[in-house]
Short mmCIF file of C-alpha atoms and ligand atoms in Angstrom, two decimals:
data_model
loop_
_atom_site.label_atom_id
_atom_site.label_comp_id
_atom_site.label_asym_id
_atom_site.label_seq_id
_atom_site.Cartn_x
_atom_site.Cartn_y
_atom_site.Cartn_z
CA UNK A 11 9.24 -6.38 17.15
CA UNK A 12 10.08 -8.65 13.89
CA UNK A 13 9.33 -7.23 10.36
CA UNK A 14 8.93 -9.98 7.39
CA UNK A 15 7.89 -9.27 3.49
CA UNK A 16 6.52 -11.53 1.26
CA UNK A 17 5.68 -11.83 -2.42
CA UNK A 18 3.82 -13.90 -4.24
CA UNK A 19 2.90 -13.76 -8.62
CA UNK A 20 0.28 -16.07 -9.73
CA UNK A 21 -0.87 -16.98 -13.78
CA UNK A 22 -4.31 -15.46 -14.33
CA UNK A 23 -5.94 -18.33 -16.57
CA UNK A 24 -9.61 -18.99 -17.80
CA UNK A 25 -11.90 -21.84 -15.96
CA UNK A 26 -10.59 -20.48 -12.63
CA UNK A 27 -12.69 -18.60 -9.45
CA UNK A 28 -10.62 -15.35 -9.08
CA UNK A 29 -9.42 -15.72 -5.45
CA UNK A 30 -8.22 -12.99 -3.80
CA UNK A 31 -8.15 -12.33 0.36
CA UNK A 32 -10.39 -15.37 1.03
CA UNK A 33 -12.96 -13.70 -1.33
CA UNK A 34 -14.06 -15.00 -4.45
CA UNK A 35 -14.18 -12.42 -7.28
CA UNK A 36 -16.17 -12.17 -10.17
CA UNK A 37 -14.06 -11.93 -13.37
CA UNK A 38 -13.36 -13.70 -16.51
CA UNK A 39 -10.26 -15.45 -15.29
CA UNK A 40 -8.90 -16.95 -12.11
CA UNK A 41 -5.35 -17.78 -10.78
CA UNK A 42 -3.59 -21.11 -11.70
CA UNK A 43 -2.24 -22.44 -8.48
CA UNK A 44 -2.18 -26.21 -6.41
CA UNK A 45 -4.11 -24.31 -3.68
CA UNK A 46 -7.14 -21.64 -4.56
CA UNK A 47 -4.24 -19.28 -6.38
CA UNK A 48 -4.90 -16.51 -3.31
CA UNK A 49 -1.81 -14.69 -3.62
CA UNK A 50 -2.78 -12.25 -0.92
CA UNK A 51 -3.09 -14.84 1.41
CA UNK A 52 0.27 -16.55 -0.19
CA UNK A 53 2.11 -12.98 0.52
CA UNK A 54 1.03 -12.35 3.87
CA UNK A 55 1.56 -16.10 5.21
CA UNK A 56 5.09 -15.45 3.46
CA UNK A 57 5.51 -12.33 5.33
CA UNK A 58 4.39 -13.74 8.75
CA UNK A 59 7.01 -17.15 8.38
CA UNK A 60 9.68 -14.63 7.60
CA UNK A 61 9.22 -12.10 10.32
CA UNK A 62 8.99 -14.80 12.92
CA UNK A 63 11.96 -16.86 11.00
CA UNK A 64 9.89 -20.13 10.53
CA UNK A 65 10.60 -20.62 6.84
CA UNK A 66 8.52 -20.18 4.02
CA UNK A 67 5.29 -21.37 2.61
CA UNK A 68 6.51 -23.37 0.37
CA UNK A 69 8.58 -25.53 2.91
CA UNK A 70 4.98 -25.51 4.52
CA UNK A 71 2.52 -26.74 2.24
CA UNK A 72 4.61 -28.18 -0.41
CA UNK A 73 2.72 -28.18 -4.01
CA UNK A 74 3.85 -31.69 -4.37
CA UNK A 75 1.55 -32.19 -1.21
CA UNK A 76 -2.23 -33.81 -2.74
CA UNK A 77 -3.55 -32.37 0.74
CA UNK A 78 -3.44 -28.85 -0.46
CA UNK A 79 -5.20 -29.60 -3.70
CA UNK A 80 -7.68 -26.67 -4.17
CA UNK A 81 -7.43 -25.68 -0.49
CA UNK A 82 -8.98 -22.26 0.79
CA UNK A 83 -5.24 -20.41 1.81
CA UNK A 84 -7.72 -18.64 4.26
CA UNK A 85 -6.84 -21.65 6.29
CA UNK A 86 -3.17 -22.01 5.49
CA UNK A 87 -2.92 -18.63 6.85
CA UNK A 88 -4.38 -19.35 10.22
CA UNK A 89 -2.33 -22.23 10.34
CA UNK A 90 0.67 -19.85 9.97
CA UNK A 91 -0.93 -17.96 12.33
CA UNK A 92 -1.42 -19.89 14.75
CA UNK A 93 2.45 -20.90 14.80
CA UNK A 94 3.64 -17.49 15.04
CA UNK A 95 1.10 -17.34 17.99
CA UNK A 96 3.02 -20.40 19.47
CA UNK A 97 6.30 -18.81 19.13
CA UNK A 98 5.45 -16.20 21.09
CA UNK A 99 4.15 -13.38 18.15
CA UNK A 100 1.15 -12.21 17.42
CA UNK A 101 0.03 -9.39 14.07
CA UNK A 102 0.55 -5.75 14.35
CA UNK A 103 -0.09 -4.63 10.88
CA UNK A 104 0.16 -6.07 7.91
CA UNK A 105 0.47 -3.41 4.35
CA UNK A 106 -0.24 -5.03 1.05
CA UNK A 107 0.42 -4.17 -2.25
CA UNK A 108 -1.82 -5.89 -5.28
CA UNK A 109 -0.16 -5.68 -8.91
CA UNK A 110 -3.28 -5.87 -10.60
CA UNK A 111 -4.14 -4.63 -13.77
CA UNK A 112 -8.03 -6.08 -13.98
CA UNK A 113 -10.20 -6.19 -12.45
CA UNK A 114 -10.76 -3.63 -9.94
CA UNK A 115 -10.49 -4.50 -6.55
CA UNK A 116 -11.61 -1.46 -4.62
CA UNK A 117 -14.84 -2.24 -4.31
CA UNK A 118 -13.54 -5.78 -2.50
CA UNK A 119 -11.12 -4.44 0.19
CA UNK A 120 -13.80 -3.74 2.40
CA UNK A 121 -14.79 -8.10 2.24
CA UNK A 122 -11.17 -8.68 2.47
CA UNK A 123 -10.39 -7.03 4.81
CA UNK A 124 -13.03 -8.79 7.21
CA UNK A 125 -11.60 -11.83 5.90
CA UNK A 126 -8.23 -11.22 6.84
CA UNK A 127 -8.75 -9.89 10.11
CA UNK A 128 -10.09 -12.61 11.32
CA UNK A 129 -7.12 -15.40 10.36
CA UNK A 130 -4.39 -12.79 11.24
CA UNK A 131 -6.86 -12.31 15.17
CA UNK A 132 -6.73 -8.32 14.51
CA UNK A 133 -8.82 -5.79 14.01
CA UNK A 134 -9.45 -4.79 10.56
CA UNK A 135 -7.87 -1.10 10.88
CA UNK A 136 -4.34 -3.50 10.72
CA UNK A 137 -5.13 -4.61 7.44
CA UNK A 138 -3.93 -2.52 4.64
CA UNK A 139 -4.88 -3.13 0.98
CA UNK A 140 -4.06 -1.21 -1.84
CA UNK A 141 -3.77 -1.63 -5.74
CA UNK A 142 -1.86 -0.58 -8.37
CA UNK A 143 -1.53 -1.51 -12.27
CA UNK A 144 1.36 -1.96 -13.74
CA UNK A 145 0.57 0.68 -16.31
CA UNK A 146 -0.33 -2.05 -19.40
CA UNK A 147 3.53 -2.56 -19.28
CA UNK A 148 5.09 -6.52 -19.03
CA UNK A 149 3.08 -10.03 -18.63
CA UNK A 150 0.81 -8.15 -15.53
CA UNK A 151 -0.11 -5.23 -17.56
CA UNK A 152 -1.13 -7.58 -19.98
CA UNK A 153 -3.17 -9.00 -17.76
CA UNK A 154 -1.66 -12.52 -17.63
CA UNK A 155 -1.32 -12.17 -13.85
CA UNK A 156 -1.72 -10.98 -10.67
CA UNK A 157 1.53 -10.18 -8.00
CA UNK A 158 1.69 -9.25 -4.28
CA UNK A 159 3.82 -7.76 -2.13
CA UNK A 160 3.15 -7.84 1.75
CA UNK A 161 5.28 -6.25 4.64
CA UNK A 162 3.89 -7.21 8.30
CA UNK A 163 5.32 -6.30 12.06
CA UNK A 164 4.84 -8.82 14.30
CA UNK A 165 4.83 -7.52 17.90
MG1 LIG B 141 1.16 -18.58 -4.19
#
């Protein structure tokens, strides 16, 4: 068994889809990023490269890298995936943590979830998401972004 965590903050900015687990959100404000901005997908590739020691996503899709302009990180995952998957791992669970202070996202896990069980090849009952604010306090409780923090066993 191999345990990896990953993290991941992006800028919540107007003009933007809100993408969160491969699903789009409806809210005033999106998050800036090269790709789509899905920092749940961001923290759980993260968390898969490091449990399996392959590096990190930013070694892997470089935001330098035109390619990734505006790409769905659905698919960055299952390319992350599918590498663990080469190396001999495949997903036992993976446990996130949203730092969210708007909207709610409750009401989404259940869509995310589905999502995410189908890049990571599990069952959705291995897919955790929860939420929590930051309490109005610093540039999240402000609202000015969204954080994740991902922990995943790879069996
Ligand atoms: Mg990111």
């Amino acid at each position: 068994m191999r345990i990896g965590n990953g993290f991941d903050i992006h800028r919540l900015v107007p003009g933007r889809p809100l993408v969160l687990g491969g699903v789009e959100i409806q809210y005033e404000c999106g998050l800036e990023g090269h790709s789509d901005g899905d920092a749940v997908a961001h923290a759980i590739a993260d968390s898969i490269l490091g449990a399996a020691g392959l590096g990190d996503i930013g070694l892997w899709f470089p935001s330098d890298d035109e390619f990734y302009r505006g790409v769905n990180s659905i698919e960055l995952l299952k390319k992350v995936v599918k590498s663990a998957k080469e190396h001999g791992y495949k997903i036992g669970n993976v446990d996130c943590v949203i730092i969210c202070e708007r909207p709610r996202l409750s009401p989404h896990y259940p869509a995310m979830r589905k999502v995410l069980a189908e890049a990571l090849e599990v069952t959705e009952d291995r897919v955790s998401l929860k939420a929590r604010t930051m309490e109005r306090l610093g540039a999240i409780g402000r609202g000015e972004a969204i954080a994740v923090e991902c922990v995943v066993l790879l069996d």
